[in-house]
PDB file of C-alpha atoms in Angstrom:
ATOM      1  CA  MET A   1       0.015  -0.015   0.098  1.00 96.00           C
ATOM      2  CA  LYS A   2       1.260   3.387  -1.036  1.00 97.00           C
ATOM      3  CA  ILE A   3       0.487   6.273   1.371  1.00 98.00           C
ATOM      4  CA  LEU A   4       0.905   9.967   0.709  1.00 98.00           C
ATOM      5  CA  VAL A   5       1.542  11.921   3.903  1.00 98.00           C
ATOM      6  CA  LEU A   6       1.196  15.816   4.063  1.00 98.00           C
ATOM      7  CA  ALA A   7       1.575  18.436   6.644  1.00 98.00           C
ATOM      8  CA  ASP A   8       2.204  22.185   7.405  1.00 97.00           C
ATOM      9  CA  ILE A   9       2.597  23.649   3.881  1.00 96.00           C
ATOM     10  CA  GLU A  10       0.811  23.050   0.597  1.00 96.00           C
ATOM     11  CA  SER A  11       3.175  21.198  -1.704  1.00 95.00           C
ATOM     12  CA  LYS A  12       3.657  23.067  -5.086  1.00 94.00           C
ATOM     13  CA  TYR A  13       4.187  19.695  -6.646  1.00 93.00           C
ATOM     14  CA  TYR A  14       0.589  18.770  -5.980  1.00 92.00           C
ATOM     15  CA  TRP A  15      -0.839  22.222  -6.034  1.00 86.00           C
ATOM     16  CA  ASP A  16       0.690  24.716  -8.335  1.00 88.00           C
ATOM     17  CA  PHE A  17       2.220  22.150 -10.788  1.00 89.00           C
ATOM     18  CA  PHE A  18      -0.565  19.467 -10.396  1.00 85.00           C
ATOM     19  CA  GLU A  19      -0.940  16.619 -12.868  1.00 88.00           C
ATOM     20  CA  LYS A  20      -3.533  13.922 -12.103  1.00 87.00           C
ATOM     21  CA  SER A  21      -0.953  11.318 -12.876  1.00 90.00           C
ATOM     22  CA  LYS A  22       1.046  12.376  -9.687  1.00 92.00           C
ATOM     23  CA  LEU A  23      -1.718  10.697  -7.657  1.00 93.00           C
ATOM     24  CA  ASP A  24      -1.673   7.503  -9.667  1.00 94.00           C
ATOM     25  CA  GLY A  25      -0.884   4.439  -7.410  1.00 95.00           C
ATOM     26  CA  ILE A  26      -1.537   6.388  -4.195  1.00 97.00           C
ATOM     27  CA  ASP A  27      -3.897   4.168  -1.980  1.00 97.00           C
ATOM     28  CA  LEU A  28      -4.458   6.445   1.019  1.00 98.00           C
ATOM     29  CA  ILE A  29      -3.627  10.127   1.869  1.00 98.00           C
ATOM     30  CA  LEU A  30      -2.976  11.207   5.458  1.00 98.00           C
ATOM     31  CA  SER A  31      -2.906  14.832   6.587  1.00 98.00           C
ATOM     32  CA  ALA A  32      -1.037  15.569   9.686  1.00 98.00           C
ATOM     33  CA  GLY A  33      -2.577  19.098  10.008  1.00 97.00           C
ATOM     34  CA  ASP A  34      -2.018  22.812   9.188  1.00 97.00           C
ATOM     35  CA  LEU A  35      -3.141  22.506   5.529  1.00 97.00           C
ATOM     36  CA  SER A  36      -5.966  24.638   3.944  1.00 96.00           C
ATOM     37  CA  HIS A  37      -9.150  22.999   3.372  1.00 96.00           C
ATOM     38  CA  GLU A  38      -9.071  24.196  -0.319  1.00 96.00           C
ATOM     39  CA  TYR A  39      -5.923  22.113  -0.773  1.00 96.00           C
ATOM     40  CA  LEU A  40      -7.283  18.873   0.694  1.00 97.00           C
ATOM     41  CA  GLU A  41     -10.548  19.372  -1.260  1.00 97.00           C
ATOM     42  CA  PHE A  42      -8.591  19.864  -4.437  1.00 95.00           C
ATOM     43  CA  LEU A  43      -6.735  16.657  -3.957  1.00 96.00           C
ATOM     44  CA  ALA A  44     -10.094  14.826  -3.047  1.00 96.00           C
ATOM     45  CA  ASN A  45     -11.419  15.870  -6.515  1.00 93.00           C
ATOM     46  CA  PHE A  46      -8.571  14.066  -8.296  1.00 93.00           C
ATOM     47  CA  THR A  47      -8.105  10.859  -6.359  1.00 94.00           C
ATOM     48  CA  LYS A  48     -10.234   7.783  -5.258  1.00 93.00           C
ATOM     49  CA  ALA A  49      -7.841   7.389  -2.378  1.00 96.00           C
ATOM     50  CA  PRO A  50      -9.412   8.291   0.949  1.00 98.00           C
ATOM     51  CA  ILE A  51      -8.067  11.393   2.598  1.00 98.00           C
ATOM     52  CA  LEU A  52      -7.840  11.176   6.509  1.00 98.00           C
ATOM     53  CA  TYR A  53      -6.878  14.154   8.490  1.00 98.00           C
ATOM     54  CA  ILE A  54      -6.333  15.319  12.058  1.00 98.00           C
ATOM     55  CA  HIS A  55      -6.283  18.962  13.100  1.00 98.00           C
ATOM     56  CA  GLY A  56      -3.166  21.110  13.461  1.00 97.00           C
ATOM     57  CA  ASN A  57      -2.811  24.098  15.739  1.00 96.00           C
ATOM     58  CA  HIS A  58      -3.585  26.458  12.848  1.00 96.00           C
ATOM     59  CA  ASP A  59      -6.810  24.628  11.793  1.00 96.00           C
ATOM     60  CA  GLY A  60      -9.259  26.696  13.533  1.00 94.00           C
ATOM     61  CA  ARG A  61     -10.763  27.513  10.263  1.00 94.00           C
ATOM     62  CA  TYR A  62     -11.940  23.894   9.988  1.00 96.00           C
ATOM     63  CA  LEU A  63     -14.367  24.649  12.762  1.00 94.00           C
ATOM     64  CA  GLU A  64     -16.365  26.817  10.186  1.00 94.00           C
ATOM     65  CA  LYS A  65     -15.366  24.947   7.029  1.00 95.00           C
ATOM     66  CA  PRO A  66     -13.966  21.455   7.221  1.00 96.00           C
ATOM     67  CA  PRO A  67     -12.495  20.093   4.079  1.00 97.00           C
ATOM     68  CA  LEU A  68     -15.271  18.417   2.068  1.00 97.00           C
ATOM     69  CA  GLY A  69     -14.597  14.974   0.691  1.00 96.00           C
ATOM     70  CA  CYS A  70     -12.223  14.140   3.520  1.00 98.00           C
ATOM     71  CA  VAL A  71     -12.574  12.193   6.806  1.00 98.00           C
ATOM     72  CA  CYS A  72     -11.554  13.672  10.213  1.00 98.00           C
ATOM     73  CA  ILE A  73     -10.026  10.906  12.364  1.00 98.00           C
ATOM     74  CA  ASP A  74      -9.182  13.137  15.351  1.00 98.00           C
ATOM     75  CA  ASP A  75      -9.964  11.244  18.516  1.00 98.00           C
ATOM     76  CA  ASP A  76     -10.714   8.054  16.694  1.00 98.00           C
ATOM     77  CA  ILE A  77      -9.388   4.923  15.236  1.00 98.00           C
ATOM     78  CA  TYR A  78     -10.056   4.401  11.547  1.00 98.00           C
ATOM     79  CA  GLN A  79      -9.607   1.118   9.671  1.00 97.00           C
ATOM     80  CA  TYR A  80      -8.661   1.092   5.993  1.00 97.00           C
ATOM     81  CA  LYS A  81      -7.940  -2.344   4.275  1.00 96.00           C
ATOM     82  CA  GLY A  82      -6.916  -3.794   7.587  1.00 95.00           C
ATOM     83  CA  LEU A  83      -4.667  -0.780   8.531  1.00 98.00           C
ATOM     84  CA  ARG A  84      -5.694   0.583  11.924  1.00 98.00           C
ATOM     85  CA  ILE A  85      -4.949   4.412  12.164  1.00 98.00           C
ATOM     86  CA  MET A  86      -5.363   6.311  15.327  1.00 98.00           C
ATOM     87  CA  GLY A  87      -5.556  10.245  15.157  1.00 98.00           C
ATOM     88  CA  LEU A  88      -4.661  12.740  17.803  1.00 98.00           C
ATOM     89  CA  GLY A  89      -4.383  16.095  16.406  1.00 98.00           C
ATOM     90  CA  GLY A  90      -3.399  19.469  17.903  1.00 98.00           C
ATOM     91  CA  SER A  91      -0.271  20.969  19.653  1.00 98.00           C
ATOM     92  CA  MET A  92       0.971  21.746  23.053  1.00 97.00           C
ATOM     93  CA  CYS A  93      -1.083  24.692  24.468  1.00 96.00           C
ATOM     94  CA  TYR A  94       0.763  28.016  24.145  1.00 95.00           C
ATOM     95  CA  ASN A  95      -1.964  30.667  23.682  1.00 94.00           C
ATOM     96  CA  TYR A  96      -5.301  28.727  24.364  1.00 92.00           C
ATOM     97  CA  GLY A  97      -6.247  28.678  20.757  1.00 92.00           C
ATOM     98  CA  PRO A  98      -8.320  25.856  19.224  1.00 95.00           C
ATOM     99  CA  PHE A  99      -6.595  22.529  18.938  1.00 97.00           C
ATOM    100  CA  GLN A 100      -4.058  23.197  21.687  1.00 97.00           C
ATOM    101  CA  TYR A 101      -3.697  20.944  24.617  1.00 98.00           C
ATOM    102  CA  THR A 102      -1.774  20.365  27.884  1.00 97.00           C
ATOM    103  CA  GLU A 103       0.058  17.225  28.363  1.00 98.00           C
ATOM    104  CA  LYS A 104      -2.752  16.162  30.766  1.00 98.00           C
ATOM    105  CA  GLU A 105      -5.516  16.974  28.288  1.00 98.00           C
ATOM    106  CA  MET A 106      -3.677  15.028  25.530  1.00 98.00           C
ATOM    107  CA  ALA A 107      -3.228  11.958  27.862  1.00 98.00           C
ATOM    108  CA  ARG A 108      -6.966  12.152  28.692  1.00 98.00           C
ATOM    109  CA  ARG A 109      -7.842  12.019  24.968  1.00 98.00           C
ATOM    110  CA  TYR A 110      -5.700   8.960  24.601  1.00 98.00           C
ATOM    111  CA  LEU A 111      -7.259   7.301  27.518  1.00 98.00           C
ATOM    112  CA  LYS A 112     -10.629   7.790  26.071  1.00 98.00           C
ATOM    113  CA  LEU A 113      -9.596   5.799  23.096  1.00 98.00           C
ATOM    114  CA  LYS A 114      -8.465   2.790  25.104  1.00 97.00           C
ATOM    115  CA  PRO A 115     -11.726   0.874  24.574  1.00 98.00           C
ATOM    116  CA  LYS A 116     -11.290   1.319  20.839  1.00 97.00           C
ATOM    117  CA  LEU A 117      -7.594   0.274  21.102  1.00 98.00           C
ATOM    118  CA  TRP A 118      -8.638  -2.816  22.708  1.00 97.00           C
ATOM    119  CA  LYS A 119     -11.344  -3.621  20.285  1.00 97.00           C
ATOM    120  CA  ASN A 120      -8.959  -3.015  17.280  1.00 97.00           C
ATOM    121  CA  LYS A 121      -6.182  -5.047  19.100  1.00 97.00           C
ATOM    122  CA  GLY A 122      -3.821  -2.047  18.791  1.00 97.00           C
ATOM    123  CA  ILE A 123      -2.889   0.202  15.876  1.00 98.00           C
ATOM    124  CA  ASP A 124      -0.621   0.252  12.953  1.00 98.00           C
ATOM    125  CA  ILE A 125      -0.342   3.967  12.374  1.00 98.00           C
ATOM    126  CA  LEU A 126      -0.336   6.776  15.018  1.00 98.00           C
ATOM    127  CA  LEU A 127      -1.179  10.112  13.156  1.00 98.00           C
ATOM    128  CA  THR A 128      -0.598  13.287  15.220  1.00 98.00           C
ATOM    129  CA  HIS A 129       0.192  16.895  14.376  1.00 98.00           C
ATOM    130  CA  SER A 130       2.779  17.377  17.226  1.00 98.00           C
ATOM    131  CA  PRO A 131       5.803  15.189  17.591  1.00 97.00           C
ATOM    132  CA  ALA A 132       6.385  13.061  20.846  1.00 97.00           C
ATOM    133  CA  ALA A 133       8.515  14.658  23.679  1.00 96.00           C
ATOM    134  CA  GLY A 134      12.188  14.487  23.049  1.00 93.00           C
ATOM    135  CA  LEU A 135      11.742  12.909  19.628  1.00 93.00           C
ATOM    136  CA  ASN A 136      12.182  15.600  16.885  1.00 88.00           C
ATOM    137  CA  ASP A 137      10.373  18.272  18.887  1.00 91.00           C
ATOM    138  CA  GLY A 138      11.367  21.775  19.660  1.00 87.00           C
ATOM    139  CA  ASP A 139      12.473  23.601  22.865  1.00 88.00           C
ATOM    140  CA  ASP A 140       9.841  26.373  22.655  1.00 91.00           C
ATOM    141  CA  MET A 141       6.357  25.653  24.122  1.00 90.00           C
ATOM    142  CA  PRO A 142       4.444  25.656  20.787  1.00 91.00           C
ATOM    143  CA  HIS A 143       6.762  22.975  19.469  1.00 93.00           C
ATOM    144  CA  LYS A 144       7.279  20.761  22.308  1.00 95.00           C
ATOM    145  CA  GLY A 145       6.173  17.171  21.882  1.00 96.00           C
ATOM    146  CA  PHE A 146       3.677  15.059  24.013  1.00 98.00           C
ATOM    147  CA  GLN A 147       4.945  12.397  26.421  1.00 98.00           C
ATOM    148  CA  CYS A 148       1.854  10.373  25.987  1.00 98.00           C
ATOM    149  CA  PHE A 149       2.830   9.744  22.292  1.00 98.00           C
ATOM    150  CA  LYS A 150       5.723   7.721  23.603  1.00 98.00           C
ATOM    151  CA  THR A 151       3.453   5.950  26.134  1.00 98.00           C
ATOM    152  CA  ILE A 152       1.232   4.902  23.067  1.00 98.00           C
ATOM    153  CA  MET A 153       4.178   3.771  21.209  1.00 98.00           C
ATOM    154  CA  ASP A 154       5.652   1.808  24.197  1.00 98.00           C
ATOM    155  CA  LYS A 155       2.384   0.009  24.648  1.00 97.00           C
ATOM    156  CA  TYR A 156       0.966  -0.538  21.195  1.00 98.00           C
ATOM    157  CA  GLU A 157       4.140  -0.591  19.036  1.00 98.00           C
ATOM    158  CA  PRO A 158       2.527   0.774  15.878  1.00 98.00           C
ATOM    159  CA  LYS A 159       4.637   0.385  12.703  1.00 98.00           C
ATOM    160  CA  TYR A 160       4.412   4.094  12.001  1.00 98.00           C
ATOM    161  CA  PHE A 161       4.268   7.314  14.015  1.00 98.00           C
ATOM    162  CA  ILE A 162       3.385  10.114  11.506  1.00 98.00           C
ATOM    163  CA  HIS A 163       3.510  13.839  12.595  1.00 98.00           C
ATOM    164  CA  GLY A 164       3.901  17.323  11.342  1.00 96.00           C
ATOM    165  CA  HIS A 165       4.256  20.638  13.056  1.00 95.00           C
ATOM    166  CA  VAL A 166       7.950  20.824  13.183  1.00 93.00           C
ATOM    167  CA  HIS A 167       9.033  21.966   9.724  1.00 88.00           C
ATOM    168  CA  LEU A 168      12.037  20.307   8.242  1.00 85.00           C
ATOM    169  CA  THR A 169      13.186  23.821   7.207  1.00 82.00           C
ATOM    170  CA  TYR A 170      13.540  24.792  10.921  1.00 78.00           C
ATOM    171  CA  SER A 171      17.112  23.548  11.185  1.00 73.00           C
ATOM    172  CA  ARG A 172      19.438  20.923   9.710  1.00 72.00           C
ATOM    173  CA  GLU A 173      18.901  18.728  12.803  1.00 78.00           C
ATOM    174  CA  GLN A 174      15.279  17.974  11.691  1.00 81.00           C
ATOM    175  CA  LYS A 175      14.846  14.474  10.503  1.00 90.00           C
ATOM    176  CA  ARG A 176      12.398  13.206   7.910  1.00 93.00           C
ATOM    177  CA  GLU A 177      12.626   9.644   9.296  1.00 94.00           C
ATOM    178  CA  ASP A 178      13.630   8.230  12.610  1.00 95.00           C
ATOM    179  CA  VAL A 179      13.055   5.298  14.804  1.00 97.00           C
ATOM    180  CA  TYR A 180      11.594   4.960  18.325  1.00 97.00           C
ATOM    181  CA  ASN A 181      11.890   1.267  19.595  1.00 97.00           C
ATOM    182  CA  LYS A 182       9.853  -0.767  17.021  1.00 96.00           C
ATOM    183  CA  THR A 183       8.116   2.337  15.512  1.00 98.00           C
ATOM    184  CA  LYS A 184       9.306   4.133  12.458  1.00 98.00           C
ATOM    185  CA  VAL A 185       8.844   7.923  12.892  1.00 98.00           C
ATOM    186  CA  ILE A 186       7.966  10.027   9.914  1.00 97.00           C
ATOM    187  CA  ASN A 187       7.817  13.806   9.694  1.00 97.00           C
ATOM    188  CA  ALA A 188       5.117  14.568   6.997  1.00 97.00           C
ATOM    189  CA  PHE A 189       6.191  18.057   6.388  1.00 96.00           C
ATOM    190  CA  GLU A 190       4.929  19.137   2.896  1.00 96.00           C
ATOM    191  CA  LYS A 191       4.822  15.706   1.298  1.00 97.00           C
ATOM    192  CA  TYR A 192       6.319  12.281   1.558  1.00 97.00           C
ATOM    193  CA  ILE A 193       5.256   8.778   0.342  1.00 97.00           C
ATOM    194  CA  ILE A 194       5.615   5.608   2.528  1.00 97.00           C
ATOM    195  CA  GLU A 195       4.864   1.927   1.306  1.00 95.00           C
ATOM    196  CA  ILE A 196       3.558  -0.585   3.682  1.00 91.00           C
TER     197      ILE A 196
END
């Protein structure tokens, strides 16, 4: 299965210089947040692949106008062709805007999903906007990661942890791919394709 992951900035490759053939062979699209609803709707018009998304800290506009033709999986576990995907959007709380959470609030969101985690016998992909604490996150409050994401990876060992929020352009130290125990960590900044 070929999965296109997106986050943070609209890729000119798929937006300004779009050709329908660029989406050929893509089975699933995952948005890790902070993308315009127009961009996701545009892609939804040219692919049969489902587009699943979670909220980024700049997605307050989705409250009025969510992306049509796409599926929000925030605070849910979505199954696609046997792939179990858990969504936990948002960032660390830094100015009390929409989709901002304290560590305690994010942990509560995870705990509410425990019955679904049990029913689904775990997850294959953890899709978030923010990174995990100490794993490709930033030092400033807006870009700090969540400790509970590590707890989820420790307990359920998903194959992939996909996040956005920390742009690869922030510094040379930012990694596109990393590994945490048995989980491959992917920064979905702009665009990236993974194959499962």
